[in-house]
PDB file of C-alpha atoms in Angstrom:
ATOM      1  CA  UNK C   1       0.826 -22.272   4.894  1.00 79.00           C
ATOM      2  CA  UNK C   2       0.764 -23.990   7.518  1.00 83.00           C
ATOM      3  CA  UNK C   3       4.509 -25.930   8.050  1.00 85.00           C
ATOM      4  CA  UNK C   4       6.316 -27.789  10.778  1.00 87.00           C
ATOM      5  CA  UNK C   5       9.436 -25.930  10.658  1.00 86.00           C
ATOM      6  CA  UNK C   6      11.258 -28.770  13.050  1.00 88.00           C
ATOM      7  CA  UNK C   7      10.419 -31.258  11.085  1.00 87.00           C
ATOM      8  CA  UNK C   8      13.101 -34.054  12.211  1.00 89.00           C
ATOM      9  CA  UNK C   9      10.518 -33.970  16.564  1.00 87.00           C
ATOM     10  CA  UNK C  10       8.369 -35.618  14.867  1.00 89.00           C
ATOM     11  CA  UNK C  11      10.789 -38.624  15.242  1.00 89.00           C
ATOM     12  CA  UNK C  12      10.603 -38.337  18.882  1.00 86.00           C
ATOM     13  CA  UNK C  13       7.253 -39.257  18.604  1.00 88.00           C
ATOM     14  CA  UNK C  14       8.411 -42.963  19.352  1.00 88.00           C
ATOM     15  CA  UNK C  15      10.237 -42.238  22.575  1.00 86.00           C
ATOM     16  CA  UNK C  16       6.805 -42.730  24.444  1.00 83.00           C
ATOM     17  CA  UNK C  17       6.092 -46.060  23.161  1.00 83.00           C
ATOM     18  CA  UNK C  18       9.970 -47.430  23.714  1.00 83.00           C
ATOM     19  CA  UNK C  19       9.802 -46.159  27.292  1.00 81.00           C
ATOM     20  CA  UNK C  20       7.294 -47.740  28.425  1.00 77.00           C
ATOM     21  CA  UNK C  21       8.015 -50.836  26.762  1.00 79.00           C
ATOM     22  CA  UNK C  22      11.395 -51.890  27.056  1.00 79.00           C
ATOM     23  CA  UNK C  23      12.055 -49.792  30.766  1.00 77.00           C
ATOM     24  CA  UNK C  24      11.954 -52.277  33.213  1.00 72.00           C
ATOM     25  CA  UNK C  25       8.620 -50.620  35.488  1.00 67.00           C
ATOM     26  CA  UNK C  26       9.067 -49.636  39.322  1.00 64.00           C
ATOM     27  CA  UNK C  27       7.842 -52.525  42.003  1.00 60.00           C
ATOM     28  CA  UNK C  28       5.383 -50.937  44.552  1.00 60.00           C
ATOM     29  CA  UNK C  29       5.449 -53.134  48.169  1.00 61.00           C
ATOM     30  CA  UNK C  30       2.654 -54.584  49.261  1.00 55.00           C
ATOM     31  CA  UNK C  31       1.436 -52.910  51.925  1.00 56.00           C
ATOM     32  CA  UNK C  32      -1.143 -56.238  52.796  1.00 57.00           C
ATOM     33  CA  UNK C  33       0.302 -60.023  51.838  1.00 57.00           C
ATOM     34  CA  UNK C  34      -2.647 -62.041  50.652  1.00 52.00           C
ATOM     35  CA  UNK C  35      -3.170 -65.572  50.173  1.00 57.00           C
ATOM     36  CA  UNK C  36      -5.265 -65.168  47.183  1.00 55.00           C
ATOM     37  CA  UNK C  37      -6.239 -62.079  45.445  1.00 51.00           C
ATOM     38  CA  UNK C  38     -10.414 -61.344  44.695  1.00 54.00           C
ATOM     39  CA  UNK C  39     -11.643 -62.473  41.701  1.00 55.00           C
ATOM     40  CA  UNK C  40     -11.610 -59.470  38.585  1.00 51.00           C
ATOM     41  CA  UNK C  41      -8.341 -58.703  40.656  1.00 49.00           C
ATOM     42  CA  UNK C  42      -5.230 -57.647  37.824  1.00 49.00           C
ATOM     43  CA  UNK C  43      -7.715 -57.792  34.330  1.00 49.00           C
ATOM     44  CA  UNK C  44      -6.878 -53.930  32.444  1.00 48.00           C
ATOM     45  CA  UNK C  45      -9.802 -51.831  33.917  1.00 50.00           C
ATOM     46  CA  UNK C  46     -12.038 -49.384  31.355  1.00 53.00           C
ATOM     47  CA  UNK C  47     -10.290 -46.207  33.182  1.00 56.00           C
ATOM     48  CA  UNK C  48      -6.679 -47.566  32.488  1.00 74.00           C
ATOM     49  CA  UNK C  49      -7.067 -48.048  29.268  1.00 84.00           C
ATOM     50  CA  UNK C  50      -8.372 -44.277  29.182  1.00 84.00           C
ATOM     51  CA  UNK C  51      -5.929 -42.561  31.030  1.00 82.00           C
ATOM     52  CA  UNK C  52      -3.148 -45.061  28.523  1.00 83.00           C
ATOM     53  CA  UNK C  53      -4.954 -42.918  24.877  1.00 87.00           C
ATOM     54  CA  UNK C  54      -4.954 -39.733  27.081  1.00 87.00           C
ATOM     55  CA  UNK C  55      -1.778 -39.448  28.031  1.00 87.00           C
ATOM     56  CA  UNK C  56      -0.817 -40.521  24.437  1.00 89.00           C
ATOM     57  CA  UNK C  57      -2.083 -37.262  22.946  1.00 91.00           C
ATOM     58  CA  UNK C  58      -0.644 -35.534  26.000  1.00 89.00           C
ATOM     59  CA  UNK C  59       2.796 -36.926  24.192  1.00 89.00           C
ATOM     60  CA  UNK C  60       1.620 -36.343  20.683  1.00 92.00           C
ATOM     61  CA  UNK C  61       0.712 -33.157  21.782  1.00 92.00           C
ATOM     62  CA  UNK C  62       3.855 -31.994  23.201  1.00 92.00           C
ATOM     63  CA  UNK C  63       5.982 -33.917  20.216  1.00 91.00           C
ATOM     64  CA  UNK C  64       3.571 -31.446  18.007  1.00 91.00           C
ATOM     65  CA  UNK C  65       4.353 -28.372  19.959  1.00 90.00           C
ATOM     66  CA  UNK C  66       7.781 -28.771  19.444  1.00 91.00           C
ATOM     67  CA  UNK C  67       8.202 -29.550  15.934  1.00 90.00           C
ATOM     68  CA  UNK C  68       7.627 -25.425  15.526  1.00 88.00           C
ATOM     69  CA  UNK C  69       4.170 -25.769  13.413  1.00 89.00           C
ATOM     70  CA  UNK C  70       4.001 -21.930  11.829  1.00 89.00           C
ATOM     71  CA  UNK C  71       1.242 -20.438   9.920  1.00 87.00           C
ATOM     72  CA  UNK C  72       2.199 -18.482   6.641  1.00 83.00           C
ATOM     73  CA  UNK C  73       0.119 -15.667   4.894  1.00 80.00           C
ATOM     74  CA  UNK C  74       0.007 -13.818   1.751  1.00 78.00           C
ATOM     75  CA  UNK C  75       3.065 -12.411   0.324  1.00 74.00           C
ATOM     76  CA  UNK C  76       3.573  -8.455   1.583  1.00 67.00           C
ATOM     77  CA  UNK C  77       5.280  -6.670  -1.497  1.00 63.00           C
ATOM     78  CA  UNK C  78       6.947  -4.498   0.237  1.00 58.00           C
ATOM     79  CA  UNK C  79       9.068  -1.167  -1.673  1.00 58.00           C
ATOM     80  CA  UNK C  80      12.635  -0.598  -0.019  1.00 54.00           C
ATOM     81  CA  UNK C  81      12.654   2.852  -2.071  1.00 65.00           C
ATOM     82  CA  UNK C  82       9.936   5.278  -3.049  1.00 75.00           C
ATOM     83  CA  UNK C  83       9.146   8.435  -4.895  1.00 82.00           C
ATOM     84  CA  UNK C  84       7.586  11.190  -3.763  1.00 91.00           C
ATOM     85  CA  UNK C  85       5.021  13.710  -6.803  1.00 93.00           C
ATOM     86  CA  UNK C  86       2.781  16.555  -6.139  1.00 95.00           C
ATOM     87  CA  UNK C  87       0.212  16.775  -8.685  1.00 95.00           C
ATOM     88  CA  UNK C  88      -0.271  20.826  -8.681  1.00 95.00           C
ATOM     89  CA  UNK C  89      -3.414  21.210 -10.957  1.00 95.00           C
ATOM     90  CA  UNK C  90      -4.674  24.911 -11.711  1.00 94.00           C
ATOM     91  CA  UNK C  91      -8.399  25.850 -10.169  1.00 94.00           C
ATOM     92  CA  UNK C  92      -8.744  29.312 -11.782  1.00 92.00           C
ATOM     93  CA  UNK C  93     -12.307  30.118 -14.106  1.00 91.00           C
ATOM     94  CA  UNK C  94     -10.403  29.655 -17.256  1.00 91.00           C
ATOM     95  CA  UNK C  95     -10.352  26.571 -16.934  1.00 93.00           C
ATOM     96  CA  UNK C  96     -13.636  26.079 -18.004  1.00 91.00           C
ATOM     97  CA  UNK C  97     -13.434  26.420 -20.972  1.00 90.00           C
ATOM     98  CA  UNK C  98     -15.129  23.943 -23.807  1.00 90.00           C
ATOM     99  CA  UNK C  99     -11.618  24.515 -26.284  1.00 87.00           C
ATOM    100  CA  UNK C 100     -10.745  20.253 -26.039  1.00 89.00           C
ATOM    101  CA  UNK C 101     -12.176  18.230 -28.045  1.00 87.00           C
ATOM    102  CA  UNK C 102     -11.770  14.466 -28.114  1.00 87.00           C
ATOM    103  CA  UNK C 103     -10.788  11.575 -30.756  1.00 86.00           C
ATOM    104  CA  UNK C 104     -15.009  11.722 -31.877  1.00 86.00           C
ATOM    105  CA  UNK C 105     -15.209  15.772 -32.338  1.00 83.00           C
ATOM    106  CA  UNK C 106     -17.127  16.871 -28.483  1.00 87.00           C
ATOM    107  CA  UNK C 107     -15.906  19.704 -27.150  1.00 88.00           C
ATOM    108  CA  UNK C 108     -14.764  19.568 -23.260  1.00 91.00           C
ATOM    109  CA  UNK C 109     -14.069  21.672 -20.585  1.00 92.00           C
ATOM    110  CA  UNK C 110     -10.416  21.640 -19.891  1.00 92.00           C
ATOM    111  CA  UNK C 111     -10.742  20.591 -15.760  1.00 93.00           C
ATOM    112  CA  UNK C 112     -12.987  17.915 -17.325  1.00 93.00           C
ATOM    113  CA  UNK C 113     -10.277  16.418 -19.247  1.00 92.00           C
ATOM    114  CA  UNK C 114      -7.446  17.072 -16.370  1.00 93.00           C
ATOM    115  CA  UNK C 115      -9.643  14.557 -14.681  1.00 93.00           C
ATOM    116  CA  UNK C 116     -10.034  12.186 -17.019  1.00 91.00           C
ATOM    117  CA  UNK C 117      -6.623  11.741 -18.036  1.00 92.00           C
ATOM    118  CA  UNK C 118      -4.706  12.248 -14.554  1.00 92.00           C
ATOM    119  CA  UNK C 119      -6.712   9.789 -12.510  1.00 92.00           C
ATOM    120  CA  UNK C 120      -5.719   7.595 -15.909  1.00 90.00           C
ATOM    121  CA  UNK C 121      -1.734   8.385 -14.823  1.00 92.00           C
ATOM    122  CA  UNK C 122      -2.416   8.809 -11.306  1.00 92.00           C
ATOM    123  CA  UNK C 123      -3.961   3.799 -11.744  1.00 89.00           C
ATOM    124  CA  UNK C 124      -0.349   3.688 -13.115  1.00 87.00           C
ATOM    125  CA  UNK C 125       1.696   5.461 -10.510  1.00 88.00           C
ATOM    126  CA  UNK C 126       1.686   2.488  -8.019  1.00 83.00           C
ATOM    127  CA  UNK C 127       4.766   2.301  -5.515  1.00 80.00           C
ATOM    128  CA  UNK C 128       5.141   6.154  -5.374  1.00 87.00           C
ATOM    129  CA  UNK C 129       3.222   8.504  -2.431  1.00 90.00           C
ATOM    130  CA  UNK C 130       1.048  11.076  -4.530  1.00 94.00           C
ATOM    131  CA  UNK C 131      -0.612  14.201  -3.370  1.00 95.00           C
ATOM    132  CA  UNK C 132      -2.476  16.583  -5.135  1.00 96.00           C
ATOM    133  CA  UNK C 133      -2.256  20.771  -4.637  1.00 96.00           C
ATOM    134  CA  UNK C 134      -5.107  23.017  -6.491  1.00 95.00           C
ATOM    135  CA  UNK C 135      -4.412  26.671  -6.862  1.00 95.00           C
ATOM    136  CA  UNK C 136      -6.493  29.503  -8.279  1.00 94.00           C
ATOM    137  CA  UNK C 137      -6.922  33.324  -6.363  1.00 94.00           C
ATOM    138  CA  UNK C 138      -4.666  30.899  -3.304  1.00 93.00           C
ATOM    139  CA  UNK C 139      -2.992  27.235  -3.106  1.00 94.00           C
ATOM    140  CA  UNK C 140      -3.592  25.454  -0.613  1.00 93.00           C
ATOM    141  CA  UNK C 141      -2.433  20.977  -0.307  1.00 95.00           C
ATOM    142  CA  UNK C 142      -5.151  19.131  -0.409  1.00 94.00           C
ATOM    143  CA  UNK C 143      -4.461  15.420  -1.180  1.00 94.00           C
ATOM    144  CA  UNK C 144      -0.850  14.989   1.530  1.00 94.00           C
ATOM    145  CA  UNK C 145       1.250  13.201   0.176  1.00 93.00           C
ATOM    146  CA  UNK C 146      -0.045   8.904   0.097  1.00 92.00           C
ATOM    147  CA  UNK C 147       0.704   5.548  -1.098  1.00 89.00           C
ATOM    148  CA  UNK C 148      -3.681   5.623  -1.175  1.00 91.00           C
ATOM    149  CA  UNK C 149      -3.568   6.122  -5.360  1.00 92.00           C
ATOM    150  CA  UNK C 150      -8.466   5.710  -5.209  1.00 93.00           C
ATOM    151  CA  UNK C 151      -7.872   8.645  -2.306  1.00 93.00           C
ATOM    152  CA  UNK C 152      -5.805  10.760  -4.862  1.00 94.00           C
ATOM    153  CA  UNK C 153      -8.297  10.235  -7.635  1.00 94.00           C
ATOM    154  CA  UNK C 154     -11.392  10.557  -5.383  1.00 94.00           C
ATOM    155  CA  UNK C 155     -10.452  13.858  -4.412  1.00 94.00           C
ATOM    156  CA  UNK C 156      -9.275  15.041  -8.055  1.00 94.00           C
ATOM    157  CA  UNK C 157     -12.181  14.259  -8.820  1.00 93.00           C
ATOM    158  CA  UNK C 158     -14.737  15.740  -7.141  1.00 93.00           C
ATOM    159  CA  UNK C 159     -12.589  19.237  -7.622  1.00 93.00           C
ATOM    160  CA  UNK C 160     -14.722  21.898  -8.521  1.00 91.00           C
ATOM    161  CA  UNK C 161     -14.367  24.748  -9.959  1.00 91.00           C
ATOM    162  CA  UNK C 162     -14.843  28.478  -8.341  1.00 86.00           C
ATOM    163  CA  UNK C 163     -14.670  27.368  -4.664  1.00 84.00           C
ATOM    164  CA  UNK C 164     -10.995  28.899  -4.649  1.00 88.00           C
ATOM    165  CA  UNK C 165     -11.174  31.923  -7.148  1.00 90.00           C
ATOM    166  CA  UNK C 166     -10.345  32.585 -10.840  1.00 91.00           C
ATOM    167  CA  UNK C 167      -7.466  33.983 -10.423  1.00 93.00           C
ATOM    168  CA  UNK C 168      -4.010  32.000 -10.920  1.00 93.00           C
ATOM    169  CA  UNK C 169      -1.920  31.835  -8.019  1.00 94.00           C
ATOM    170  CA  UNK C 170       0.868  29.391  -9.979  1.00 95.00           C
ATOM    171  CA  UNK C 171       3.926  30.365  -7.544  1.00 95.00           C
ATOM    172  CA  UNK C 172       2.366  29.777  -4.383  1.00 95.00           C
ATOM    173  CA  UNK C 173       0.888  26.971  -5.810  1.00 95.00           C
ATOM    174  CA  UNK C 174       4.754  25.851  -6.130  1.00 96.00           C
ATOM    175  CA  UNK C 175       4.951  26.536  -2.769  1.00 95.00           C
ATOM    176  CA  UNK C 176       2.742  24.949  -0.683  1.00 95.00           C
ATOM    177  CA  UNK C 177       4.182  21.715  -3.013  1.00 95.00           C
ATOM    178  CA  UNK C 178       7.692  22.541  -2.210  1.00 94.00           C
ATOM    179  CA  UNK C 179       6.639  22.354   1.880  1.00 93.00           C
ATOM    180  CA  UNK C 180       5.017  19.189   1.856  1.00 93.00           C
ATOM    181  CA  UNK C 181       8.357  18.077   0.472  1.00 92.00           C
ATOM    182  CA  UNK C 182      10.515  20.157   3.681  1.00 87.00           C
ATOM    183  CA  UNK C 183       9.834  15.956   5.878  1.00 83.00           C
ATOM    184  CA  UNK C 184       9.983  13.809   2.597  1.00 84.00           C
ATOM    185  CA  UNK C 185      13.399  11.767   2.050  1.00 82.00           C
ATOM    186  CA  UNK C 186      12.307  10.001  -0.659  1.00 82.00           C
ATOM    187  CA  UNK C 187      15.219  10.119  -3.141  1.00 83.00           C
ATOM    188  CA  UNK C 188      13.512  11.542  -6.105  1.00 87.00           C
ATOM    189  CA  UNK C 189      10.404  14.816  -5.521  1.00 91.00           C
ATOM    190  CA  UNK C 190       8.336  15.546  -8.560  1.00 94.00           C
ATOM    191  CA  UNK C 191       5.642  18.148  -8.764  1.00 95.00           C
ATOM    192  CA  UNK C 192       4.040  18.099 -12.340  1.00 95.00           C
ATOM    193  CA  UNK C 193       2.779  21.348 -12.316  1.00 95.00           C
ATOM    194  CA  UNK C 194      -0.276  22.163 -14.333  1.00 95.00           C
ATOM    195  CA  UNK C 195      -1.768  25.217 -15.531  1.00 93.00           C
ATOM    196  CA  UNK C 196      -3.484  27.766 -18.547  1.00 91.00           C
ATOM    197  CA  UNK C 197      -3.054  30.644 -18.196  1.00 89.00           C
ATOM    198  CA  UNK C 198      -0.081  33.151 -16.295  1.00 92.00           C
ATOM    199  CA  UNK C 199       0.340  33.941 -12.508  1.00 94.00           C
ATOM    200  CA  UNK C 200      -1.735  36.992 -11.577  1.00 92.00           C
ATOM    201  CA  UNK C 201      -2.330  36.669  -7.911  1.00 91.00           C
ATOM    202  CA  UNK C 202      -0.234  34.587  -4.503  1.00 88.00           C
ATOM    203  CA  UNK C 203       2.403  35.878  -2.250  1.00 90.00           C
ATOM    204  CA  UNK C 204       5.365  34.541  -4.250  1.00 93.00           C
ATOM    205  CA  UNK C 205       6.506  35.253  -8.129  1.00 94.00           C
ATOM    206  CA  UNK C 206       6.538  31.735  -9.608  1.00 95.00           C
ATOM    207  CA  UNK C 207      10.104  31.918 -10.369  1.00 95.00           C
ATOM    208  CA  UNK C 208      10.984  32.680  -6.790  1.00 95.00           C
ATOM    209  CA  UNK C 209       8.621  29.360  -6.201  1.00 95.00           C
ATOM    210  CA  UNK C 210      10.711  27.124  -8.600  1.00 95.00           C
ATOM    211  CA  UNK C 211      14.473  28.076  -6.983  1.00 95.00           C
ATOM    212  CA  UNK C 212      12.749  26.814  -4.167  1.00 94.00           C
ATOM    213  CA  UNK C 213      12.439  23.673  -5.786  1.00 94.00           C
ATOM    214  CA  UNK C 214      15.264  23.851  -7.319  1.00 94.00           C
ATOM    215  CA  UNK C 215      18.098  24.304  -3.552  1.00 93.00           C
ATOM    216  CA  UNK C 216      15.573  21.138  -2.154  1.00 91.00           C
ATOM    217  CA  UNK C 217      16.493  18.628  -5.342  1.00 92.00           C
ATOM    218  CA  UNK C 218      12.804  19.042  -6.658  1.00 94.00           C
ATOM    219  CA  UNK C 219      12.399  18.247 -10.245  1.00 94.00           C
ATOM    220  CA  UNK C 220       9.357  20.150 -11.683  1.00 95.00           C
ATOM    221  CA  UNK C 221       7.099  19.312 -15.287  1.00 95.00           C
ATOM    222  CA  UNK C 222       5.314  21.802 -16.176  1.00 95.00           C
ATOM    223  CA  UNK C 223       2.447  21.272 -19.026  1.00 95.00           C
ATOM    224  CA  UNK C 224       0.675  24.203 -20.492  1.00 93.00           C
ATOM    225  CA  UNK C 225      -3.254  23.566 -21.643  1.00 92.00           C
ATOM    226  CA  UNK C 226      -5.156  25.073 -23.807  1.00 89.00           C
ATOM    227  CA  UNK C 227      -5.734  24.853 -27.506  1.00 88.00           C
ATOM    228  CA  UNK C 228      -4.768  27.170 -30.146  1.00 86.00           C
ATOM    229  CA  UNK C 229      -8.062  28.382 -32.211  1.00 79.00           C
ATOM    230  CA  UNK C 230     -11.514  27.858 -31.083  1.00 74.00           C
ATOM    231  CA  UNK C 231     -14.870  28.529 -32.523  1.00 72.00           C
ATOM    232  CA  UNK C 232     -16.885  31.455 -31.383  1.00 69.00           C
ATOM    233  CA  UNK C 233     -20.242  32.089 -31.412  1.00 69.00           C
ATOM    234  CA  UNK C 234     -20.880  36.217 -31.999  1.00 63.00           C
ATOM    235  CA  UNK C 235     -23.818  38.373 -32.674  1.00 64.00           C
ATOM    236  CA  UNK C 236     -22.191  39.637 -36.119  1.00 66.00           C
ATOM    237  CA  UNK C 237     -21.248  35.243 -36.572  1.00 65.00           C
ATOM    238  CA  UNK C 238     -18.921  33.375 -35.739  1.00 71.00           C
ATOM    239  CA  UNK C 239     -15.548  33.899 -34.733  1.00 72.00           C
ATOM    240  CA  UNK C 240     -11.794  32.394 -34.326  1.00 79.00           C
ATOM    241  CA  UNK C 241     -10.041  33.156 -31.396  1.00 79.00           C
ATOM    242  CA  UNK C 242      -7.182  32.065 -29.179  1.00 83.00           C
ATOM    243  CA  UNK C 243      -8.437  30.751 -25.702  1.00 80.00           C
ATOM    244  CA  UNK C 244      -5.078  30.630 -24.853  1.00 84.00           C
ATOM    245  CA  UNK C 245      -4.191  34.585 -25.460  1.00 88.00           C
ATOM    246  CA  UNK C 246      -2.930  34.331 -21.961  1.00 88.00           C
ATOM    247  CA  UNK C 247      -0.487  31.356 -21.035  1.00 91.00           C
ATOM    248  CA  UNK C 248       2.352  32.372 -20.040  1.00 92.00           C
ATOM    249  CA  UNK C 249       4.916  29.766 -22.552  1.00 93.00           C
ATOM    250  CA  UNK C 250       7.734  31.514 -21.582  1.00 95.00           C
ATOM    251  CA  UNK C 251       7.300  31.399 -17.235  1.00 95.00           C
ATOM    252  CA  UNK C 252       6.200  27.838 -17.115  1.00 95.00           C
ATOM    253  CA  UNK C 253       9.274  26.641 -19.212  1.00 95.00           C
ATOM    254  CA  UNK C 254      12.142  28.848 -17.001  1.00 96.00           C
ATOM    255  CA  UNK C 255      10.381  26.977 -14.129  1.00 96.00           C
ATOM    256  CA  UNK C 256      11.247  22.778 -15.795  1.00 95.00           C
ATOM    257  CA  UNK C 257      14.654  24.367 -17.257  1.00 95.00           C
ATOM    258  CA  UNK C 258      15.659  25.939 -13.897  1.00 95.00           C
ATOM    259  CA  UNK C 259      14.696  22.320 -11.780  1.00 94.00           C
ATOM    260  CA  UNK C 260      15.755  19.647 -13.749  1.00 93.00           C
ATOM    261  CA  UNK C 261      12.726  19.327 -15.815  1.00 94.00           C
ATOM    262  CA  UNK C 262      10.694  20.062 -19.000  1.00 93.00           C
ATOM    263  CA  UNK C 263       8.151  21.774 -20.752  1.00 94.00           C
ATOM    264  CA  UNK C 264       5.014  20.370 -21.810  1.00 94.00           C
ATOM    265  CA  UNK C 265       2.072  21.830 -23.997  1.00 93.00           C
ATOM    266  CA  UNK C 266      -0.899  20.131 -24.798  1.00 91.00           C
ATOM    267  CA  UNK C 267      -3.846  21.214 -27.147  1.00 90.00           C
ATOM    268  CA  UNK C 268      -6.222  18.435 -27.265  1.00 89.00           C
ATOM    269  CA  UNK C 269      -6.971  15.698 -24.373  1.00 90.00           C
ATOM    270  CA  UNK C 270      -4.733  12.930 -26.946  1.00 92.00           C
ATOM    271  CA  UNK C 271      -1.722  15.593 -26.541  1.00 91.00           C
ATOM    272  CA  UNK C 272      -2.409  15.354 -22.771  1.00 92.00           C
ATOM    273  CA  UNK C 273      -2.822  11.905 -23.113  1.00 91.00           C
ATOM    274  CA  UNK C 274       1.067  11.647 -24.718  1.00 92.00           C
ATOM    275  CA  UNK C 275       2.571  14.691 -22.224  1.00 90.00           C
ATOM    276  CA  UNK C 276       1.429  12.594 -18.831  1.00 90.00           C
ATOM    277  CA  UNK C 277       2.482   8.714 -20.975  1.00 90.00           C
ATOM    278  CA  UNK C 278       6.318  10.703 -21.765  1.00 90.00           C
ATOM    279  CA  UNK C 279       6.266  11.705 -18.094  1.00 89.00           C
ATOM    280  CA  UNK C 280       5.630   8.601 -16.898  1.00 85.00           C
ATOM    281  CA  UNK C 281       8.859   6.798 -18.915  1.00 85.00           C
ATOM    282  CA  UNK C 282      11.108  10.018 -17.939  1.00 82.00           C
ATOM    283  CA  UNK C 283      10.256   8.887 -13.764  1.00 78.00           C
ATOM    284  CA  UNK C 284       9.730   5.216 -14.825  1.00 74.00           C
ATOM    285  CA  UNK C 285       7.321   2.983 -10.994  1.00 65.00           C
ATOM    286  CA  UNK C 286      10.058   1.944  -8.981  1.00 61.00           C
ATOM    287  CA  UNK C 287      10.359  -2.167  -9.795  1.00 55.00           C
ATOM    288  CA  UNK C 288      12.632  -2.679  -6.905  1.00 48.00           C
ATOM    289  CA  UNK C 289      10.818  -4.632  -3.920  1.00 57.00           C
ATOM    290  CA  UNK C 290      11.340  -6.679  -1.239  1.00 56.00           C
ATOM    291  CA  UNK C 291       8.965  -9.601  -0.044  1.00 66.00           C
ATOM    292  CA  UNK C 292       7.531 -10.779   3.669  1.00 66.00           C
ATOM    293  CA  UNK C 293       5.132 -13.090   4.274  1.00 72.00           C
ATOM    294  CA  UNK C 294       3.577 -13.057   8.192  1.00 78.00           C
ATOM    295  CA  UNK C 295       4.396 -15.587  10.232  1.00 80.00           C
ATOM    296  CA  UNK C 296       2.180 -16.732  13.243  1.00 86.00           C
ATOM    297  CA  UNK C 297       3.339 -19.424  15.573  1.00 88.00           C
ATOM    298  CA  UNK C 298       0.846 -22.217  16.925  1.00 88.00           C
ATOM    299  CA  UNK C 299       3.191 -24.050  19.318  1.00 87.00           C
ATOM    300  CA  UNK C 300       0.719 -22.556  21.580  1.00 89.00           C
ATOM    301  CA  UNK C 301      -1.795 -24.159  20.518  1.00 90.00           C
ATOM    302  CA  UNK C 302      -0.764 -28.494  21.046  1.00 89.00           C
ATOM    303  CA  UNK C 303       0.717 -27.032  24.630  1.00 90.00           C
ATOM    304  CA  UNK C 304      -2.200 -25.520  25.824  1.00 92.00           C
ATOM    305  CA  UNK C 305      -4.022 -29.376  24.933  1.00 91.00           C
ATOM    306  CA  UNK C 306      -1.407 -30.993  26.780  1.00 89.00           C
ATOM    307  CA  UNK C 307      -1.073 -28.837  29.308  1.00 91.00           C
ATOM    308  CA  UNK C 308      -4.996 -29.491  30.457  1.00 92.00           C
ATOM    309  CA  UNK C 309      -4.600 -33.066  29.052  1.00 89.00           C
ATOM    310  CA  UNK C 310      -1.917 -33.318  32.060  1.00 89.00           C
ATOM    311  CA  UNK C 311      -4.438 -31.515  34.765  1.00 89.00           C
ATOM    312  CA  UNK C 312      -7.395 -34.535  33.988  1.00 88.00           C
ATOM    313  CA  UNK C 313      -4.764 -37.650  33.542  1.00 83.00           C
ATOM    314  CA  UNK C 314      -3.699 -35.954  36.975  1.00 85.00           C
ATOM    315  CA  UNK C 315      -7.408 -35.936  38.256  1.00 85.00           C
ATOM    316  CA  UNK C 316      -8.483 -39.300  37.088  1.00 82.00           C
ATOM    317  CA  UNK C 317      -5.374 -40.612  38.864  1.00 79.00           C
ATOM    318  CA  UNK C 318      -6.222 -38.560  42.192  1.00 79.00           C
ATOM    319  CA  UNK C 319      -9.618 -40.434  42.254  1.00 76.00           C
ATOM    320  CA  UNK C 320      -9.159 -43.810  40.934  1.00 66.00           C
ATOM    321  CA  UNK C 321      -5.333 -44.584  42.516  1.00 56.00           C
TER     322      UNK C 321
END
């Protein structure tokens, strides 16, 4: 949007004409006295008219620069405060179990269900810094904290099972996530840990990691994934098994309770989706915002034109008098 900040400066525009019209001209004494002027002298010359037009343009440019023309860009929303949130996702071998039944009765593996639901959750966290931690035999930071939700979603979508082992290092996952918050100045720091088993690997106990998170002011929400029953085909016929028998709900509950969070149980994709909707409500997105519009001062352009015109006028005076 274009605007003159000091619009009143345009009131100076007629000033040049008023000075020219009502001020008395300076009389220069004639160097030569002639009894009779040559024919044609005293008539307005074309160069004189051009010079006046250039001087009028010069004055207009000076007034335009004095009026302070400004171009305002599109409004930019700034979040005065943000929340830091890390998603810790289990990539152990059991995440390949196809016991998550969708609404249409299709069975999909646990990791596929988690990717689908977490993608929607990430999309809703506008204004928060998100990060991604993956853990199996060991844990590592896949995506540092960032406002770029699309990058976090892409990194999650590219995860595959088997790259970092088959075991479950829940303690290391929490430890890496908590360590990521060391330099964070966000008023709220949250870890959402998703697992389908018990801690079977790593160098730190999950409860010790939760204790460190509590001391750092980090809240942890834990989610246990996996169905309670699953039909398994065998040599002697089908049988019903519990694919979540290794899920350590007691530890996951204690981790959440210790840090002021909650533990949730997801037996199918629908429950998993509801759980993340609940977490969205428990940790609402910060709606406070400030608006800033980039501003570009344009006075330099009419000022540059006025300078160029003054040079042209000076050259014309020197050549033609």
